[in-house]
CSV table of N, CA and C in Angstrom, one decimal:
chain,number,residue,atom,x,y,z
M,36,MET,N,0.8,-1.2,0.0
M,36,MET,CA,0.0,0.0,0.0
M,36,MET,C,0.9,1.3,0.0
M,37,GLU,N,0.3,2.3,-0.6
M,37,GLU,CA,1.0,3.6,-0.6
M,37,GLU,C,1.2,4.0,0.9
M,38,ASN,N,2.3,4.6,1.1
M,38,ASN,CA,2.7,5.1,2.4
M,38,ASN,C,1.7,6.2,2.8
M,39,ILE,N,1.2,6.2,4.1
M,39,ILE,CA,0.3,7.2,4.6
M,39,ILE,C,0.9,8.6,4.4
M,40,LYS,N,2.2,8.7,4.7
M,40,LYS,CA,2.9,10.0,4.5
M,40,LYS,C,2.8,10.5,3.1
M,41,ASP,N,2.9,9.6,2.1
M,41,ASP,CA,2.8,10.0,0.7
M,41,ASP,C,1.4,10.5,0.4
M,42,ILE,N,0.4,9.8,0.9
M,42,ILE,CA,-1.0,10.3,0.7
M,42,ILE,C,-1.2,11.6,1.3
M,43,GLU,N,-0.7,11.8,2.6
M,43,GLU,CA,-0.9,13.1,3.2
M,43,GLU,C,-0.1,14.2,2.4
M,44,GLY,N,1.1,13.9,1.9
M,44,GLY,CA,1.9,14.8,1.2
M,44,GLY,C,1.2,15.3,-0.1
M,45,ARG,N,0.5,14.3,-0.8
M,45,ARG,CA,-0.2,14.7,-2.0
M,45,ARG,C,-1.4,15.5,-1.6
M,46,MET,N,-2.1,15.2,-0.5
M,46,MET,CA,-3.3,16.0,-0.1
M,46,MET,C,-2.8,17.4,0.3
M,47,GLN,N,-1.7,17.5,1.0
M,47,GLN,CA,-1.2,18.8,1.4
M,47,GLN,C,-0.8,19.7,0.2
M,48,LYS,N,-0.3,19.0,-0.9
M,48,LYS,CA,0.0,19.8,-2.1
M,48,LYS,C,-1.3,20.4,-2.7
M,49,SER,N,-2.4,19.6,-2.7
M,49,SER,CA,-3.7,20.1,-3.2
M,49,SER,C,-4.1,21.4,-2.4
M,50,VAL,N,-3.9,21.3,-1.1
M,50,VAL,CA,-4.3,22.5,-0.2
M,50,VAL,C,-3.4,23.6,-0.5
M,51,ASP,N,-2.1,23.4,-0.6
M,51,ASP,CA,-1.1,24.4,-0.9
M,51,ASP,C,-1.4,25.1,-2.3
M,52,ASN,N,-1.7,24.3,-3.3
M,52,ASN,CA,-2.0,24.8,-4.6
M,52,ASN,C,-3.3,25.7,-4.5
M,53,LEU,N,-4.3,25.3,-3.8
M,53,LEU,CA,-5.5,26.1,-3.6
M,53,LEU,C,-5.1,27.5,-3.0
M,54,LYS,N,-4.3,27.4,-1.9
M,54,LYS,CA,-3.9,28.7,-1.3
M,54,LYS,C,-3.1,29.6,-2.2
M,55,GLU,N,-2.3,29.0,-3.0
M,55,GLU,CA,-1.5,29.8,-4.0
M,55,GLU,C,-2.5,30.4,-5.0
M,56,GLU,N,-3.5,29.7,-5.4
M,56,GLU,CA,-4.5,30.3,-6.4
M,56,GLU,C,-5.3,31.4,-5.7
M,57,TYR,N,-5.6,31.2,-4.4
M,57,TYR,CA,-6.3,32.3,-3.7
M,57,TYR,C,-5.5,33.5,-3.5
M,58,VAL,N,-4.2,33.4,-3.4
M,58,VAL,CA,-3.3,34.6,-3.3
M,58,VAL,C,-3.5,35.5,-4.6
M,59,THR,N,-3.8,34.9,-5.7
M,59,THR,CA,-3.9,35.7,-6.9
M,59,THR,C,-5.3,36.3,-7.1
M,60,ILE,N,-6.2,36.0,-6.3
M,60,ILE,CA,-7.5,36.6,-6.4
M,60,ILE,C,-7.5,37.9,-5.6
M,61,ARG,N,-7.7,39.0,-6.3
M,61,ARG,CA,-7.6,40.3,-5.6
M,61,ARG,C,-8.8,40.7,-4.9
M,62,ALA,N,-8.6,41.3,-3.7
M,62,ALA,CA,-9.7,41.7,-2.9
M,62,ALA,C,-9.9,43.2,-2.8
M,63,GLY,N,-9.5,43.9,-3.9
M,63,GLY,CA,-9.6,45.3,-3.8
M,63,GLY,C,-8.4,46.0,-3.2
M,64,ARG,N,-7.5,45.3,-2.6
M,64,ARG,CA,-6.3,45.8,-2.1
M,64,ARG,C,-5.2,45.3,-3.0
M,65,ALA,N,-4.1,46.1,-3.0
M,65,ALA,CA,-3.0,45.7,-3.8
M,65,ALA,C,-2.2,44.6,-3.1
M,66,ASN,N,-1.9,43.5,-3.8
M,66,ASN,CA,-1.2,42.4,-3.3
M,66,ASN,C,-0.1,42.1,-4.4
M,67,PRO,N,1.1,42.3,-4.1
M,67,PRO,CA,2.2,42.0,-5.2
M,67,PRO,C,2.2,40.6,-5.6
M,68,HIS,N,1.6,39.7,-4.9
M,68,HIS,CA,1.7,38.2,-5.3
M,68,HIS,C,0.7,37.9,-6.4
M,69,ILE,N,-0.2,38.9,-6.8
M,69,ILE,CA,-1.1,38.5,-7.9
M,69,ILE,C,-0.3,38.5,-9.2
M,70,ILE,N,0.9,39.0,-9.3
M,70,ILE,CA,1.7,38.9,-10.5
M,70,ILE,C,2.7,37.8,-10.5
M,71,ASP,N,2.7,37.0,-9.4
M,71,ASP,CA,3.7,35.9,-9.3
M,71,ASP,C,3.7,35.0,-10.5
M,72,ARG,N,2.6,34.7,-11.0
M,72,ARG,CA,2.5,33.7,-12.1
M,72,ARG,C,2.9,34.3,-13.5
M,73,LEU,N,2.9,35.7,-13.6
M,73,LEU,CA,3.2,36.3,-14.9
M,73,LEU,C,4.6,36.2,-15.2
M,74,ARG,N,4.9,35.9,-16.5
M,74,ARG,CA,6.2,35.7,-17.0
M,74,ARG,C,6.4,36.7,-18.2
M,75,VAL,N,7.7,37.2,-18.3
M,75,VAL,CA,8.0,38.0,-19.5
M,75,VAL,C,9.2,37.4,-20.2
M,76,ASP,N,9.3,37.6,-21.5
M,76,ASP,CA,10.4,37.1,-22.3
M,76,ASP,C,11.7,37.9,-22.0
M,77,TYR,N,12.6,37.3,-21.3
M,77,TYR,CA,13.9,37.9,-21.0
M,77,TYR,C,15.0,37.2,-21.6
M,78,TYR,N,15.5,37.8,-22.7
M,78,TYR,CA,16.5,37.1,-23.6
M,78,TYR,C,16.2,35.7,-23.9
M,79,GLY,N,14.9,35.5,-24.3
M,79,GLY,CA,14.5,34.2,-24.8
M,79,GLY,C,14.0,33.2,-23.7
M,80,THR,N,14.0,33.7,-22.5
M,80,THR,CA,13.6,32.8,-21.4
M,80,THR,C,12.4,33.4,-20.7
M,81,PRO,N,11.3,32.6,-20.5
M,81,PRO,CA,10.2,33.2,-19.7
M,81,PRO,C,10.6,33.3,-18.2
M,82,THR,N,10.6,34.6,-17.8
M,82,THR,CA,11.1,34.9,-16.5
M,82,THR,C,10.0,35.6,-15.6
M,83,PRO,N,9.9,35.3,-14.3
M,83,PRO,CA,9.0,36.0,-13.5
M,83,PRO,C,9.3,37.5,-13.4
M,84,ILE,N,8.2,38.3,-13.4
M,84,ILE,CA,8.4,39.7,-13.4
M,84,ILE,C,9.3,40.2,-12.2
M,85,GLN,N,9.1,39.5,-11.0
M,85,GLN,CA,9.9,39.9,-9.8
M,85,GLN,C,11.4,39.8,-10.1
M,86,GLN,N,11.8,38.9,-11.0
M,86,GLN,CA,13.3,38.7,-11.3
M,86,GLN,C,13.8,39.8,-12.3
M,87,VAL,N,13.0,40.6,-12.9
M,87,VAL,CA,13.5,41.6,-13.9
M,87,VAL,C,13.0,43.0,-13.5
M,88,ALA,N,12.3,43.1,-12.4
M,88,ALA,CA,11.8,44.4,-12.0
M,88,ALA,C,11.7,44.5,-10.5
M,89,ASN,N,11.6,45.8,-10.0
M,89,ASN,CA,11.3,46.0,-8.6
M,89,ASN,C,9.8,46.2,-8.5
M,90,VAL,N,9.2,45.4,-7.7
M,90,VAL,CA,7.7,45.4,-7.5
M,90,VAL,C,7.5,45.9,-6.1
M,91,SER,N,6.7,47.0,-6.0
M,91,SER,CA,6.4,47.6,-4.7
M,91,SER,C,4.9,48.0,-4.6
M,92,VAL,N,4.4,48.3,-3.4
M,92,VAL,CA,3.1,48.7,-3.2
M,92,VAL,C,3.1,50.1,-2.5
M,93,PRO,N,3.2,51.2,-3.3
M,93,PRO,CA,3.3,52.5,-2.7
M,93,PRO,C,2.0,53.0,-2.0
M,94,GLU,N,0.9,52.5,-2.4
M,94,GLU,CA,-0.4,52.8,-1.8
M,94,GLU,C,-1.2,51.5,-1.6
M,95,ALA,N,-2.3,51.6,-0.8
M,95,ALA,CA,-3.1,50.4,-0.5
M,95,ALA,C,-3.7,49.8,-1.8
M,96,ARG,N,-4.0,50.6,-2.8
M,96,ARG,CA,-4.6,50.0,-4.0
M,96,ARG,C,-3.8,50.2,-5.3
M,97,MET,N,-2.5,50.2,-5.1
M,97,MET,CA,-1.6,50.4,-6.3
M,97,MET,C,-0.4,49.5,-6.2
M,98,ILE,N,0.0,48.8,-7.3
M,98,ILE,CA,1.3,48.1,-7.4
M,98,ILE,C,2.1,48.9,-8.4
M,99,GLN,N,3.4,49.1,-8.0
M,99,GLN,CA,4.3,49.8,-9.0
M,99,GLN,C,5.4,48.8,-9.4
M,100,ILE,N,5.6,48.7,-10.7
M,100,ILE,CA,6.6,47.8,-11.3
M,100,ILE,C,7.6,48.6,-12.0
M,101,GLN,N,8.8,48.6,-11.5
M,101,GLN,CA,9.9,49.3,-12.2
M,101,GLN,C,11.0,48.4,-12.7
M,102,PRO,N,10.9,48.2,-14.1
M,102,PRO,CA,11.9,47.2,-14.7
M,102,PRO,C,13.3,47.7,-14.5
M,103,TRP,N,14.2,46.7,-14.4
M,103,TRP,CA,15.6,47.1,-14.3
M,103,TRP,C,16.2,47.5,-15.6
M,104,GLU,N,15.5,47.0,-16.7
M,104,GLU,CA,15.9,47.4,-18.1
M,104,GLU,C,14.7,48.0,-18.7
M,105,ALA,N,14.9,49.3,-19.2
M,105,ALA,CA,13.8,50.0,-19.8
M,105,ALA,C,13.1,49.2,-21.0
M,106,SER,N,13.9,48.4,-21.7
M,106,SER,CA,13.4,47.7,-22.8
M,106,SER,C,12.3,46.7,-22.5
M,107,LEU,N,12.3,46.3,-21.2
M,107,LEU,CA,11.3,45.3,-20.7
M,107,LEU,C,9.9,45.9,-20.5
M,108,ILE,N,9.8,47.2,-20.5
M,108,ILE,CA,8.5,47.8,-20.0
M,108,ILE,C,7.3,47.3,-20.9
M,109,LYS,N,7.5,47.3,-22.2
M,109,LYS,CA,6.5,46.8,-23.2
M,109,LYS,C,6.1,45.4,-22.9
M,110,ASP,N,7.1,44.5,-22.7
M,110,ASP,CA,6.9,43.1,-22.5
M,110,ASP,C,6.1,42.9,-21.2
M,111,ILE,N,6.4,43.6,-20.1
M,111,ILE,CA,5.7,43.5,-18.8
M,111,ILE,C,4.3,44.0,-19.0
M,112,GLU,N,4.1,45.1,-19.7
M,112,GLU,CA,2.8,45.6,-20.0
M,112,GLU,C,1.9,44.6,-20.7
M,113,LYS,N,2.5,44.0,-21.7
M,113,LYS,CA,1.8,43.0,-22.6
M,113,LYS,C,1.4,41.8,-21.7
M,114,ALA,N,2.3,41.3,-20.8
M,114,ALA,CA,2.1,40.2,-20.0
M,114,ALA,C,0.9,40.4,-19.1
M,115,ILE,N,0.8,41.7,-18.5
M,115,ILE,CA,-0.3,42.0,-17.7
M,115,ILE,C,-1.6,42.1,-18.5
M,116,LEU,N,-1.6,42.7,-19.7
M,116,LEU,CA,-2.8,42.8,-20.5
M,116,LEU,C,-3.4,41.4,-20.9
M,117,VAL,N,-2.5,40.5,-21.2
M,117,VAL,CA,-3.0,39.2,-21.7
M,117,VAL,C,-3.3,38.2,-20.5
M,118,SER,N,-3.0,38.6,-19.3
M,118,SER,CA,-3.3,37.8,-18.1
M,118,SER,C,-4.7,37.9,-17.8
M,119,ASP,N,-5.1,37.1,-16.8
M,119,ASP,CA,-6.5,37.1,-16.3
M,119,ASP,C,-6.7,38.0,-15.1
M,120,LEU,N,-5.8,39.0,-15.0
M,120,LEU,CA,-5.9,39.9,-13.8
M,120,LEU,C,-7.0,40.9,-13.9
M,121,GLY,N,-7.4,41.3,-15.2
M,121,GLY,CA,-8.4,42.3,-15.3
M,121,GLY,C,-8.0,43.7,-15.0
M,122,LEU,N,-6.7,43.9,-15.0
M,122,LEU,CA,-6.2,45.3,-14.7
M,122,LEU,C,-5.5,45.9,-15.9
M,123,THR,N,-5.7,47.2,-16.1
M,123,THR,CA,-5.0,47.9,-17.2
M,123,THR,C,-3.8,48.6,-16.6
M,124,PRO,N,-2.6,48.3,-17.2
M,124,PRO,CA,-1.4,48.9,-16.7
M,124,PRO,C,-1.3,50.4,-17.2
M,125,ASN,N,-0.8,51.3,-16.3
M,125,ASN,CA,-0.5,52.6,-16.7
M,125,ASN,C,1.0,52.7,-16.8
M,126,ASN,N,1.5,53.1,-18.0
M,126,ASN,CA,2.9,53.1,-18.2
M,126,ASN,C,3.4,54.5,-18.5
M,127,ASP,N,4.4,55.0,-17.7
M,127,ASP,CA,4.9,56.4,-17.9
M,127,ASP,C,6.3,56.3,-18.6
M,128,GLY,N,6.7,55.2,-19.1
M,128,GLY,CA,8.0,55.1,-19.8
M,128,GLY,C,9.1,54.5,-18.9
M,129,LYS,N,8.9,54.7,-17.6
M,129,LYS,CA,9.9,54.2,-16.7
M,129,LYS,C,9.3,53.1,-15.7
M,130,THR,N,8.1,53.4,-15.3
M,130,THR,CA,7.4,52.5,-14.4
M,130,THR,C,6.0,52.1,-14.9
M,131,ILE,N,5.5,51.0,-14.4
M,131,ILE,CA,4.1,50.6,-14.7
M,131,ILE,C,3.4,50.6,-13.4
M,132,ARG,N,2.2,51.2,-13.4
M,132,ARG,CA,1.4,51.3,-12.2
M,132,ARG,C,0.1,50.5,-12.5
M,133,LEU,N,-0.3,49.6,-11.5
M,133,LEU,CA,-1.5,48.9,-11.6
M,133,LEU,C,-2.4,49.4,-10.5
M,134,VAL,N,-3.5,50.0,-10.9
M,134,VAL,CA,-4.4,50.6,-9.9
M,134,VAL,C,-5.6,49.7,-9.8
M,135,PHE,N,-5.9,49.3,-8.5
M,135,PHE,CA,-7.0,48.4,-8.2
M,135,PHE,C,-8.2,49.2,-8.0
M,136,PRO,N,-9.2,49.0,-8.8
M,136,PRO,CA,-10.5,49.7,-8.6
M,136,PRO,C,-11.2,49.1,-7.4
M,137,GLU,N,-12.1,49.9,-6.8
M,137,GLU,CA,-12.9,49.3,-5.7
M,137,GLU,C,-13.8,48.3,-6.3
M,138,LEU,N,-13.9,47.1,-5.6
M,138,LEU,CA,-14.8,46.0,-6.1
M,138,LEU,C,-16.2,46.4,-5.9
M,139,THR,N,-17.0,46.1,-7.0
M,139,THR,CA,-18.5,46.3,-6.9
M,139,THR,C,-19.1,45.1,-6.2
M,140,GLU,N,-20.3,45.2,-5.8
M,140,GLU,CA,-21.0,44.1,-5.1
M,140,GLU,C,-21.1,42.9,-6.0
M,141,ASP,N,-21.4,43.1,-7.3
M,141,ASP,CA,-21.5,42.0,-8.2
M,141,ASP,C,-20.2,41.3,-8.4
M,142,ARG,N,-19.1,42.1,-8.5
M,142,ARG,CA,-17.8,41.5,-8.7
M,142,ARG,C,-17.4,40.7,-7.5
M,143,ARG,N,-17.7,41.2,-6.3
M,143,ARG,CA,-17.4,40.4,-5.1
M,143,ARG,C,-18.1,39.1,-5.1
M,144,LYS,N,-19.4,39.1,-5.5
M,144,LYS,CA,-20.2,37.8,-5.5
M,144,LYS,C,-19.6,36.9,-6.6
M,145,GLU,N,-19.2,37.5,-7.7
M,145,GLU,CA,-18.5,36.7,-8.8
M,145,GLU,C,-17.2,36.0,-8.2
M,146,LEU,N,-16.4,36.8,-7.5
M,146,LEU,CA,-15.2,36.3,-7.0
M,146,LEU,C,-15.5,35.2,-5.9
M,147,ALA,N,-16.5,35.4,-5.1
M,147,ALA,CA,-16.9,34.4,-4.1
M,147,ALA,C,-17.3,33.1,-4.8
M,148,LYS,N,-18.0,33.2,-5.9
M,148,LYS,CA,-18.3,31.9,-6.6
M,148,LYS,C,-17.0,31.3,-7.2
M,149,ASP,N,-16.1,32.1,-7.7
M,149,ASP,CA,-14.8,31.6,-8.2
M,149,ASP,C,-14.0,30.9,-7.1
M,150,ILE,N,-14.1,31.5,-5.9
M,150,ILE,CA,-13.4,30.9,-4.7
M,150,ILE,C,-13.9,29.6,-4.4
M,151,LYS,N,-15.3,29.5,-4.4
M,151,LYS,CA,-15.9,28.2,-4.1
M,151,LYS,C,-15.6,27.2,-5.1
M,152,LYS,N,-15.6,27.6,-6.4
M,152,LYS,CA,-15.3,26.6,-7.5
M,152,LYS,C,-13.9,26.1,-7.4
M,153,LYS,N,-13.0,26.9,-7.1
M,153,LYS,CA,-11.6,26.5,-6.9
M,153,LYS,C,-11.5,25.6,-5.7
M,154,GLY,N,-12.2,25.9,-4.6
M,154,GLY,CA,-12.2,25.0,-3.5
M,154,GLY,C,-12.8,23.7,-3.7
M,155,ASP,N,-13.9,23.7,-4.5
M,155,ASP,CA,-14.5,22.4,-4.9
M,155,ASP,C,-13.6,21.5,-5.7
M,156,ASN,N,-12.8,22.2,-6.6
M,156,ASN,CA,-11.9,21.4,-7.4
M,156,ASN,C,-10.8,20.8,-6.6
M,157,ALA,N,-10.3,21.5,-5.5
M,157,ALA,CA,-9.3,21.0,-4.6
M,157,ALA,C,-9.9,19.8,-3.9
M,158,LYS,N,-11.2,19.9,-3.5
M,158,LYS,CA,-11.8,18.8,-2.8
M,158,LYS,C,-11.9,17.5,-3.6
M,159,VAL,N,-12.2,17.8,-4.9
M,159,VAL,CA,-12.2,16.6,-5.9
M,159,VAL,C,-10.8,16.0,-6.0
M,160,ALA,N,-9.8,16.8,-6.0
M,160,ALA,CA,-8.4,16.3,-6.0
M,160,ALA,C,-8.1,15.4,-4.8
M,161,ILE,N,-8.5,15.9,-3.6
M,161,ILE,CA,-8.3,15.2,-2.4
M,161,ILE,C,-9.1,13.8,-2.4
M,162,ARG,N,-10.3,13.9,-2.9
M,162,ARG,CA,-11.1,12.6,-3.0
M,162,ARG,C,-10.5,11.7,-4.0
M,163,ASN,N,-10.0,12.2,-5.1
M,163,ASN,CA,-9.3,11.3,-6.0
M,163,ASN,C,-8.1,10.6,-5.4
M,164,ILE,N,-7.4,11.3,-4.6
M,164,ILE,CA,-6.2,10.7,-3.9
M,164,ILE,C,-6.7,9.6,-3.0
M,165,ARG,N,-7.8,9.9,-2.3
M,165,ARG,CA,-8.4,8.9,-1.4
M,165,ARG,C,-8.8,7.6,-2.2
M,166,ARG,N,-9.5,7.9,-3.3
M,166,ARG,CA,-10.0,6.7,-4.1
M,166,ARG,C,-8.8,5.9,-4.6
M,167,ASP,N,-7.8,6.5,-5.1
M,167,ASP,CA,-6.6,5.8,-5.5
M,167,ASP,C,-6.0,4.9,-4.4
M,168,ALA,N,-5.9,5.5,-3.2
M,168,ALA,CA,-5.3,4.8,-2.1
M,168,ALA,C,-6.2,3.6,-1.7
M,169,ASN,N,-7.5,3.9,-1.7
M,169,ASN,CA,-8.4,2.8,-1.3
M,169,ASN,C,-8.4,1.6,-2.4
M,170,ASP,N,-8.3,2.0,-3.6
M,170,ASP,CA,-8.2,1.0,-4.7
M,170,ASP,C,-6.9,0.2,-4.5
M,171,ALA,N,-5.8,0.8,-4.1
M,171,ALA,CA,-4.6,0.1,-3.9
M,171,ALA,C,-4.7,-0.9,-2.7
M,172,ILE,N,-5.4,-0.4,-1.7
M,172,ILE,CA,-5.6,-1.3,-0.5
M,172,ILE,C,-6.5,-2.5,-0.9
M,173,LYS,N,-7.5,-2.3,-1.7
M,173,LYS,CA,-8.4,-3.4,-2.1
M,173,LYS,C,-7.6,-4.4,-3.0
M,174,LYS,N,-6.7,-3.9,-3.8
M,174,LYS,CA,-5.9,-4.8,-4.7
M,174,LYS,C,-5.0,-5.7,-3.8
M,175,GLU,N,-4.3,-5.0,-2.8
M,175,GLU,CA,-3.5,-5.8,-1.9
M,175,GLU,C,-4.2,-6.8,-1.1
M,176,ASN,N,-5.4,-6.4,-0.7
M,176,ASN,CA,-6.3,-7.4,0.1
M,176,ASN,C,-6.7,-8.6,-0.8
M,177,LYS,N,-7.1,-8.3,-2.0
M,177,LYS,CA,-7.5,-9.3,-3.0
M,177,LYS,C,-6.3,-10.3,-3.3
M,178,ALA,N,-5.1,-9.7,-3.4
M,178,ALA,CA,-3.9,-10.5,-3.7
M,178,ALA,C,-3.4,-11.3,-2.4
M,179,GLY,N,-4.0,-11.0,-1.3
M,179,GLY,CA,-3.6,-11.7,-0.1
M,179,GLY,C,-2.4,-11.1,0.6
M,180,ASP,N,-2.0,-9.9,0.2
M,180,ASP,CA,-0.8,-9.2,0.9
M,180,ASP,C,-1.2,-8.7,2.2
M,181,ILE,N,-2.4,-8.3,2.4
M,181,ILE,CA,-2.9,-7.7,3.7
M,181,ILE,C,-4.2,-8.4,4.1
M,182,SER,N,-4.5,-8.5,5.4
M,182,SER,CA,-5.7,-9.1,5.8
M,182,SER,C,-6.9,-8.1,5.7
M,183,ASP,N,-8.1,-8.6,5.9
M,183,ASP,CA,-9.3,-7.8,5.8
M,183,ASP,C,-9.3,-6.7,6.9
M,184,ASP,N,-8.8,-7.1,8.1
M,184,ASP,CA,-8.7,-6.1,9.2
M,184,ASP,C,-7.7,-5.0,8.9
M,185,GLU,N,-6.6,-5.4,8.3
M,185,GLU,CA,-5.6,-4.4,8.0
M,185,GLU,C,-6.1,-3.4,6.9
M,186,ALA,N,-6.8,-4.0,5.9
M,186,ALA,CA,-7.4,-3.2,4.9
M,186,ALA,C,-8.4,-2.2,5.4
M,187,LYS,N,-9.3,-2.7,6.3
M,187,LYS,CA,-10.3,-1.8,7.0
M,187,LYS,C,-9.7,-0.7,7.8
M,188,ASN,N,-8.6,-1.1,8.6
M,188,ASN,CA,-7.9,0.0,9.4
M,188,ASN,C,-7.3,1.0,8.5
M,189,SER,N,-6.7,0.6,7.4
M,189,SER,CA,-6.0,1.5,6.4
M,189,SER,C,-7.0,2.4,5.8
M,190,GLU,N,-8.1,1.8,5.4
M,190,GLU,CA,-9.2,2.7,4.8
M,190,GLU,C,-9.7,3.7,5.8
M,191,ASP,N,-9.9,3.3,7.0
M,191,ASP,CA,-10.4,4.2,8.1
M,191,ASP,C,-9.4,5.4,8.3
M,192,GLU,N,-8.1,5.0,8.3
M,192,GLU,CA,-7.1,6.0,8.5
M,192,GLU,C,-7.1,7.0,7.3
M,193,ILE,N,-7.2,6.5,6.1
M,193,ILE,CA,-7.2,7.3,4.9
M,193,ILE,C,-8.4,8.3,5.0
M,194,GLN,N,-9.5,7.8,5.4
M,194,GLN,CA,-10.8,8.6,5.5
M,194,GLN,C,-10.5,9.7,6.5
M,195,LYS,N,-9.9,9.4,7.7
M,195,LYS,CA,-9.6,10.5,8.7
M,195,LYS,C,-8.7,11.5,8.1
M,196,ILE,N,-7.7,11.1,7.4
M,196,ILE,CA,-6.8,12.1,6.7
M,196,ILE,C,-7.6,12.9,5.7
M,197,THR,N,-8.4,12.3,4.9
M,197,THR,CA,-9.2,13.0,3.9
M,197,THR,C,-10.1,14.0,4.6
M,198,ASP,N,-10.8,13.6,5.7
M,198,ASP,CA,-11.6,14.6,6.4
M,198,ASP,C,-10.8,15.8,6.9
M,199,LYS,N,-9.6,15.5,7.4
M,199,LYS,CA,-8.8,16.6,7.9
M,199,LYS,C,-8.5,17.6,6.8
M,200,TYR,N,-8.1,17.1,5.6
M,200,TYR,CA,-7.7,18.0,4.5
M,200,TYR,C,-9.0,18.7,3.9
M,201,ILE,N,-10.1,18.0,3.8
M,201,ILE,CA,-11.3,18.7,3.3
M,201,ILE,C,-11.7,19.8,4.3
M,202,ALA,N,-11.5,19.6,5.6
M,202,ALA,CA,-11.8,20.7,6.6
M,202,ALA,C,-10.9,21.9,6.3
M,203,MET,N,-9.6,21.6,6.0
M,203,MET,CA,-8.6,22.7,5.7
M,203,MET,C,-9.1,23.5,4.5
M,204,ILE,N,-9.6,22.8,3.5
M,204,ILE,CA,-10.0,23.5,2.3
M,204,ILE,C,-11.3,24.3,2.6
M,205,ASP,N,-12.2,23.7,3.4
M,205,ASP,CA,-13.4,24.5,3.8
M,205,ASP,C,-13.0,25.8,4.5
M,206,SER,N,-12.0,25.6,5.4
M,206,SER,CA,-11.6,26.8,6.1
M,206,SER,C,-10.9,27.9,5.2
M,207,ALA,N,-10.2,27.4,4.2
M,207,ALA,CA,-9.5,28.3,3.3
M,207,ALA,C,-10.6,29.0,2.5
M,208,ILE,N,-11.6,28.3,2.0
M,208,ILE,CA,-12.8,28.9,1.3
M,208,ILE,C,-13.4,29.9,2.1
M,209,ASP,N,-13.8,29.6,3.4
M,209,ASP,CA,-14.4,30.6,4.2
M,209,ASP,C,-13.6,31.8,4.5
M,210,ASP,N,-12.3,31.6,4.7
M,210,ASP,CA,-11.4,32.8,5.0
M,210,ASP,C,-11.4,33.7,3.8
M,211,LYS,N,-11.2,33.1,2.6
M,211,LYS,CA,-11.0,34.0,1.4
M,211,LYS,C,-12.4,34.6,1.0
M,212,THR,N,-13.5,33.9,1.2
M,212,THR,CA,-14.8,34.5,0.9
M,212,THR,C,-15.1,35.7,1.8
M,213,LYS,N,-14.7,35.5,3.1
M,213,LYS,CA,-14.9,36.6,4.1
M,213,LYS,C,-14.1,37.8,3.7
M,214,GLU,N,-12.8,37.6,3.3
M,214,GLU,CA,-11.9,38.6,2.8
M,214,GLU,C,-12.5,39.4,1.6
M,215,ILE,N,-13.1,38.6,0.7
M,215,ILE,CA,-13.6,39.3,-0.6
M,215,ILE,C,-14.9,40.0,-0.2
M,216,LEU,N,-15.7,39.4,0.6
M,216,LEU,CA,-17.1,40.1,0.8
M,216,LEU,C,-17.0,41.2,1.8
M,217,THR,N,-15.9,41.3,2.5
M,217,THR,CA,-15.7,42.5,3.5
M,217,THR,C,-15.4,43.7,2.7
M,218,VAL,N,-16.2,44.7,2.9
M,218,VAL,CA,-16.1,46.0,2.2
M,218,VAL,C,-15.1,46.9,2.9
């Protein structure tokens, strides 16, 4: 059977991925992590913006990006425009400013739905890990490698772990939803 630690590790990765996705959902405040996934072409290599520019938050609702090479400004601007951030960069030739508009009530509700959907996808991933582990236990039991009692105990333990990680995801959904819906 798969090691319980491996199963927990895979479930933890699902939770971590969800939290990383949640960082990129903007709640009306400037968060420099929303551009973490954006890449620019730097001498033929897709490179994170943070590695080619100084990223700062001068005001609560503004991110300022100052490229170390002026030639990158157009590439950074293009990367922001084609991303799913929904922000329009303001470029003054030296720096790019991203201004976060105040979220409307409809936009907040839309984001809350998106948060729930991403959370549900993470729960599906956790349940798939559980199913794979339980299938492996059943195979071992059928092959005679483990007894019925061992199989039952392993399945119970996997269910406890699954419940723990599902609760973590529910908590992350609740926290992010509260953050978005708080005006």
